[in-house]
Structure formats: C-alpha cells, structure tokens
Coordinates of C-alpha atoms in Angstrom, one line a residue:
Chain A
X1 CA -5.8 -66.5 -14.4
X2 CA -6.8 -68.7 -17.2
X3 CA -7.1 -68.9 -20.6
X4 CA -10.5 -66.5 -21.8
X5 CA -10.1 -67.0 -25.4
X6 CA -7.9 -67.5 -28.8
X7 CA -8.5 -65.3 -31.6
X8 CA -8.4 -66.3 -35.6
X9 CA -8.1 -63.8 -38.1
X10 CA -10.4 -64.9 -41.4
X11 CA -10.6 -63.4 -44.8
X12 CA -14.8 -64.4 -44.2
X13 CA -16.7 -65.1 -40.8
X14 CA -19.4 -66.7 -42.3
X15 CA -17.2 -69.1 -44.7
X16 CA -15.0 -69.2 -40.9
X17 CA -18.5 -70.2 -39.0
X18 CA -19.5 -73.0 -41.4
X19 CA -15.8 -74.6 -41.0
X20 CA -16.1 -74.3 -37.0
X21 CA -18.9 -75.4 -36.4
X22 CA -18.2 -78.9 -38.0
X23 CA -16.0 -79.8 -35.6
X24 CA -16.8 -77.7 -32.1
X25 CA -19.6 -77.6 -30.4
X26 CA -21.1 -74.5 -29.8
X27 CA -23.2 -73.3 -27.5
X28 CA -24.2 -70.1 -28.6
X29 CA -22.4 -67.1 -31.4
X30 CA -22.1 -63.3 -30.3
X31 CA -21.3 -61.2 -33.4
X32 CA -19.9 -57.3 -32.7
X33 CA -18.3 -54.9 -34.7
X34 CA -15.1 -53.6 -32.6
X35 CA -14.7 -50.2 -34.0
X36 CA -11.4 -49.6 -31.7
X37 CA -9.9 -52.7 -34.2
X38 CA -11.7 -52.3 -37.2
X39 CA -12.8 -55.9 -36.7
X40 CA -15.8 -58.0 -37.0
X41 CA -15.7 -61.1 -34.3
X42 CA -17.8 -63.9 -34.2
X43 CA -17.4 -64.6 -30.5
X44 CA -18.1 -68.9 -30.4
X45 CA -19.0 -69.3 -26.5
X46 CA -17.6 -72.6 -25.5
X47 CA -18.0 -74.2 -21.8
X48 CA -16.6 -71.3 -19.9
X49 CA -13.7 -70.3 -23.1
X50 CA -14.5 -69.0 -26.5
X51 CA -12.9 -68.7 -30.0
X52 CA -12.7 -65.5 -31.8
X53 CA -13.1 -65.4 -35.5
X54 CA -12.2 -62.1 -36.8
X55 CA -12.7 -60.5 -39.9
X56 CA -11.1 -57.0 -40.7
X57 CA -13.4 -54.3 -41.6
X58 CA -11.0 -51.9 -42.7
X59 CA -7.6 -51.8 -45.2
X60 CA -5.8 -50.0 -42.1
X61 CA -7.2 -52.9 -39.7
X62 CA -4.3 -54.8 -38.3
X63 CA -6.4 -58.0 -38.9
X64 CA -6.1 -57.4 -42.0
X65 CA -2.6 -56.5 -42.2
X66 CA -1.2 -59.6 -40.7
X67 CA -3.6 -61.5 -43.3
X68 CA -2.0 -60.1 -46.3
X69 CA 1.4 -60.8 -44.2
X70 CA 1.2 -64.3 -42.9
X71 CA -2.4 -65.8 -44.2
X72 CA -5.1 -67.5 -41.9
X73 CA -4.7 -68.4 -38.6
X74 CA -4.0 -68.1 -34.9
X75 CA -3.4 -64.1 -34.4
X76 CA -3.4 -64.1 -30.8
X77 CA -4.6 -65.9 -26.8
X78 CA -6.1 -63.8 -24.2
X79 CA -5.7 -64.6 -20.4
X80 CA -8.4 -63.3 -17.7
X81 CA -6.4 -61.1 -15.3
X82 CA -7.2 -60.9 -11.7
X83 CA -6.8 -57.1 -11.7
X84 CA -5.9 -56.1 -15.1
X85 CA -4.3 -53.0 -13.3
X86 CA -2.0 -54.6 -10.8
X87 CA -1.0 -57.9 -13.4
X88 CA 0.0 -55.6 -15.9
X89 CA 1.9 -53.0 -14.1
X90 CA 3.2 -56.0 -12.2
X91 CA 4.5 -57.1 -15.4
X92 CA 5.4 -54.1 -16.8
X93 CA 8.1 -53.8 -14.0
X94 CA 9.5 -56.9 -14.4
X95 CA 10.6 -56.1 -17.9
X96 CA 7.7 -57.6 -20.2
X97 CA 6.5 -55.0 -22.6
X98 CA 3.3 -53.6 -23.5
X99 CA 1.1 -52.6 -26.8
X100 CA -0.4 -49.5 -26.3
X101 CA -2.6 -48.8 -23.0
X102 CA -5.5 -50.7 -21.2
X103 CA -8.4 -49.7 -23.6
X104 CA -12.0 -51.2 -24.6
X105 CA -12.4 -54.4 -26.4
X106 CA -15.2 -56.9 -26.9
X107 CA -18.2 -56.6 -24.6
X108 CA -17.2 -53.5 -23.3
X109 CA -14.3 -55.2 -20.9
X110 CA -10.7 -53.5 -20.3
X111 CA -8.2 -55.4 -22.3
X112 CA -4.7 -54.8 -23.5
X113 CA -1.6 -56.4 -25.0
X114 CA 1.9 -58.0 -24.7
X115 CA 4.4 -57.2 -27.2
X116 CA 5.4 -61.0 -28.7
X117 CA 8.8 -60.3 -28.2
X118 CA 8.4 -60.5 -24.3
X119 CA 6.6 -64.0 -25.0
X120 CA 8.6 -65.7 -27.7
X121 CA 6.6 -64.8 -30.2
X122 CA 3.2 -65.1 -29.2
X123 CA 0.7 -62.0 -28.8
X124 CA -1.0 -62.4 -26.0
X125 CA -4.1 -59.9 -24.7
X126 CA -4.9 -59.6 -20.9
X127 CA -8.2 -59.3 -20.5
X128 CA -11.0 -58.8 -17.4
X129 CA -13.0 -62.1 -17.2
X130 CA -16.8 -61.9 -19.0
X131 CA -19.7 -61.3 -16.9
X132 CA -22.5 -62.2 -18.7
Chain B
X1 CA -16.4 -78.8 -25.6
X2 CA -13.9 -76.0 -24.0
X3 CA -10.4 -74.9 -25.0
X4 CA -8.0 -77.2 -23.4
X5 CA -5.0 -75.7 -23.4
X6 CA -2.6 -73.7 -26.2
X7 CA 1.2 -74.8 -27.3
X8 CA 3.6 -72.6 -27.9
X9 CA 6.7 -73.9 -29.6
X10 CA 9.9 -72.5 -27.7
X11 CA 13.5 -72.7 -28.6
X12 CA 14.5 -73.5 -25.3
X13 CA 12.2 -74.3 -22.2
X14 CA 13.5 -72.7 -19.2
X15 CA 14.3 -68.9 -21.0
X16 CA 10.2 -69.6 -22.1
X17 CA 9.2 -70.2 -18.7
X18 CA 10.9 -67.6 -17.1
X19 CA 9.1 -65.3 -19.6
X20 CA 5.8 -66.5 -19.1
X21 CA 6.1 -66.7 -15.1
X22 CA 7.2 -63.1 -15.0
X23 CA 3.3 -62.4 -16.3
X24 CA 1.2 -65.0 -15.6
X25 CA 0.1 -66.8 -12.0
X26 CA 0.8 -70.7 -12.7
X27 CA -0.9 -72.8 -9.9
X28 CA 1.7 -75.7 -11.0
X29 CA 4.2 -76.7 -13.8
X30 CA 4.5 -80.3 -15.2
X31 CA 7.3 -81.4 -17.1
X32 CA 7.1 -83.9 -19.7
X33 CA 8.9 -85.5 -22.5
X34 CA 6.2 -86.6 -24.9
X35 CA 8.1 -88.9 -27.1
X36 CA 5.7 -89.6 -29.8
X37 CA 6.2 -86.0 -30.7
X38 CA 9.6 -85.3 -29.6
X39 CA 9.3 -82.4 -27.6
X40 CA 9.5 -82.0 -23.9
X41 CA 6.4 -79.6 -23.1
X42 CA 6.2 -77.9 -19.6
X43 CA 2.4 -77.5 -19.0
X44 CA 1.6 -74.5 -16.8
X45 CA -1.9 -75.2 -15.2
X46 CA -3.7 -72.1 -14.6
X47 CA -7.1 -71.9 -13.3
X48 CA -8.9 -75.0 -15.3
X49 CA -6.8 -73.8 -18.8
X50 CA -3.7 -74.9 -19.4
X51 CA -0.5 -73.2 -21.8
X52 CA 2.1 -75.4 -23.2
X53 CA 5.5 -74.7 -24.1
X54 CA 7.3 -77.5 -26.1
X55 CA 10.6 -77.3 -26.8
X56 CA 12.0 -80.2 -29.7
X57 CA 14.2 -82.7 -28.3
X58 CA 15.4 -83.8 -31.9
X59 CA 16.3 -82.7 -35.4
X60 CA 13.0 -84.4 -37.4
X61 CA 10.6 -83.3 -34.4
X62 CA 8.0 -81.5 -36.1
X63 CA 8.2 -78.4 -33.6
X64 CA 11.9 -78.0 -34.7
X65 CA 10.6 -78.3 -38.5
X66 CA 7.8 -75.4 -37.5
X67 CA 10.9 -73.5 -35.1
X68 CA 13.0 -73.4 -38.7
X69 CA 10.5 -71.7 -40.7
X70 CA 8.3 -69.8 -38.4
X71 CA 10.1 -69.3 -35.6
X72 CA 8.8 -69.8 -31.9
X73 CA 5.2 -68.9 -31.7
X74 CA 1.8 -70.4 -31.4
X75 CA 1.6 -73.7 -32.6
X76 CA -2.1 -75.0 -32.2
X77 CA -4.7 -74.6 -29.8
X78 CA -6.5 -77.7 -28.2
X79 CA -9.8 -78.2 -27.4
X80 CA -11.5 -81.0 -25.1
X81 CA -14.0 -83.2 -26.5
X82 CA -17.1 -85.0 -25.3
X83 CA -16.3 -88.6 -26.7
X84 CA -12.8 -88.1 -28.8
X85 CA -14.2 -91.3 -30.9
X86 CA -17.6 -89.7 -31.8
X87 CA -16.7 -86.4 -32.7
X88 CA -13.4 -87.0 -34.7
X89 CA -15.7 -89.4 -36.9
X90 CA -18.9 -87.1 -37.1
X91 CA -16.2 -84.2 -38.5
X92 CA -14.8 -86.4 -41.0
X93 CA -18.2 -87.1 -42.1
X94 CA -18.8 -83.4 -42.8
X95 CA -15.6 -83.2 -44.7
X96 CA -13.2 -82.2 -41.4
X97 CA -9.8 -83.4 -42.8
X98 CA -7.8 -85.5 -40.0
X99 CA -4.0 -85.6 -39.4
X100 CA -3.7 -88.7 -38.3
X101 CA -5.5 -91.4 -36.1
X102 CA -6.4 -90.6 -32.2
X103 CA -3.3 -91.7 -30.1
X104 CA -1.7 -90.7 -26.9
X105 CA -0.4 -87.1 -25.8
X106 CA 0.8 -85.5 -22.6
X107 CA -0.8 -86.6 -20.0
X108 CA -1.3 -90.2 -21.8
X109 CA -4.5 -89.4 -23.1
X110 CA -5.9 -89.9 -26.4
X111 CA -5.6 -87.0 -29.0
X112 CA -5.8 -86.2 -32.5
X113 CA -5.2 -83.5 -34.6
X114 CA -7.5 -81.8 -37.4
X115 CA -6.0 -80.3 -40.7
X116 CA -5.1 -76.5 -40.6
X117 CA -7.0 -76.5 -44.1
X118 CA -10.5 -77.2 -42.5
X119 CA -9.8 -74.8 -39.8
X120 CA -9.0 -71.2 -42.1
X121 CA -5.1 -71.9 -41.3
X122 CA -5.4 -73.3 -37.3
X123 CA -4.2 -76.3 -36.0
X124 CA -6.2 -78.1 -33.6
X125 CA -6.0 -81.0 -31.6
X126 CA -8.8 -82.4 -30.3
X127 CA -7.7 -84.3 -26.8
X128 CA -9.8 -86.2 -23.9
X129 CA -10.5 -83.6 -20.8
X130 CA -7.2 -84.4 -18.1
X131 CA -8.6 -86.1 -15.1
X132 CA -5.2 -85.2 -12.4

C-alpha cells in the first residue's frame, strides 16, 4: 500500500492549475469529468503520486457541499490497495466503517471510502493502483 | 517532485495508530519527537509514501492550536523537492507566499512550508526526499 493521491476541492481548476503549477512540478495534467461525483478533476501526475484538484459540477455535488461548509482545501488521501476486495472487507471486520460500496472513480479504477470517524477525522479513499 | 508523505494531527498517538493499522499495511513505524514543532509524529512507511500522525506535546504547539479549532484531521500534505533551495526561491519569485525559512523536520532534513493562501486553502511543506 502507499499513498496514490490527495484530493483538493477548488471553487475553479483553472485559477487552481495556475496556483499549482508555481510551485510543483508537473509532469503531465489529465482532466475528466466524474459523473458518479459530479466533479471535474485535474489529475497533476507527479513521479509515481498525483494531486487532485476538483471542482464541483453540480449544487448536489458533495465537492461542493463541503466548499460552502468548510472553504478550500484538503477533502481527502487515497491509498492503493493490494486487493481492494480483501483490504476492505479485511477492514470492514475489524470495525472501521465504510461510505457506500466499491464503485467507479477516476480512470475507470474500483475505489471506495472510509468514513472519517474510523480515521480521526480524515477521509480516506482506497483505491486500485493506476495502470497507465 | 512526488508527494512525500501526509500529517494528520491526532489527539493522542497510540488510539491513531491503532486506527490506522487496523486498515492499512505499514512496513515500519518511526517514532519521533520533532521539537521545533512540538509534536511527536509516528511516521508509518508504506510502500515509498509515508502518513504522519503528530500528536502536540505542548499547549502553544501549533497542532494543538489547529486540534482546538478544527479538530483532528488532515493537516498538510508534503511533497519532495528536487533542490529545496531552488524551488522555494523560483516560487517566491512567481508570487508563492512562504511560511517561514527552510529548517529542519523529522528525519533532520530541511523543510519549509508554503502559505495555504497560494495553495486554494492547503498547506504544504516542501521537504528534501529521506535517504534511510
């Protein structure tokens, strides 16, 4: 397991973009709309991690409810899973709790999420590693 | 440039690892009190990412100042950079505001950290790549 990637949530990617890539170094941008989410992410592929800015594409997007809650910032980390199955069931038995069921996220790879009260606070997604 | 690792601020280290271990697979823990800061932070090294969990160790720590009116959650997110010096000082140039000169962090190596206001509400430390 490792870390895959941290998401931002932005009121504007592009405004987001210019801002980021000041400072990191970048070595190339995926953009994709994920419908499940109702969010637009610019994916910034880093050496072997990325950074997720996201920018809600819907009033009834989550992104865009924890905007209008808490502002810009950090919304959550992902960790690659070995077997996304087995870790979270694994988990799941040992009392941490789950958001919803393993479902589709960016590029098309299984993914699903931790409630932050099992991890003091912190959302965190599990996620199959990126082939590509 | 890559994500180095994530910190997490935790009201009490040992509840937070048990927590974390119960869902993710930690090749080894380091403990550290990193008294610049005061925190102790145990780093769990995954696979070539690391998560930090930093628990204050007194009243005017700035993690207890964040614990009291955020509660425990992501704090920043760190990413390595090529040559600490350069980059910090090409940023600035392009208006990236610092927080701060570069000093030392865990690990003893040089960090700094970059303004949440340049970076849509994020805190980020840039840091040397560890060499253990």
């Amino acid at each position: 397991m490792r870390i895959d990637h941290v998401a931002i949530a932005v009121n504007n990617l592009d405004q987001a973009l210019k801002n980021y890539e000041k400072l990191i170094k970048v070595n190339n941008i995926h953009i994709e709309n994920v419908t499940n989410e109702r969010v637009k992410v610019a994916i910034l592929n880093l050496e072997d991690t990325r950074i997720e800015l996201m920018e809600p594409t819907a009033e009834d997007s989550p992104i865009n409810k924890f905007l209008l809650q808490k502002g810009e910032g950090l919304h959550h980390i992902a960790i690659t899973a070995d077997n996304i199955e087995e870790d979270v069931s694994k988990a799941s038995e040992n009392g941490v709790k789950m958001l919803g069921d393993i479902r589709k996220g960016s590029y098309d790879r299984k993914i699903t999420f931790i409630h932050p009260k099992s991890m003091n606070g912190v959302l965190i997604e599990m996620c199959e590693a990126v082939n590509h």
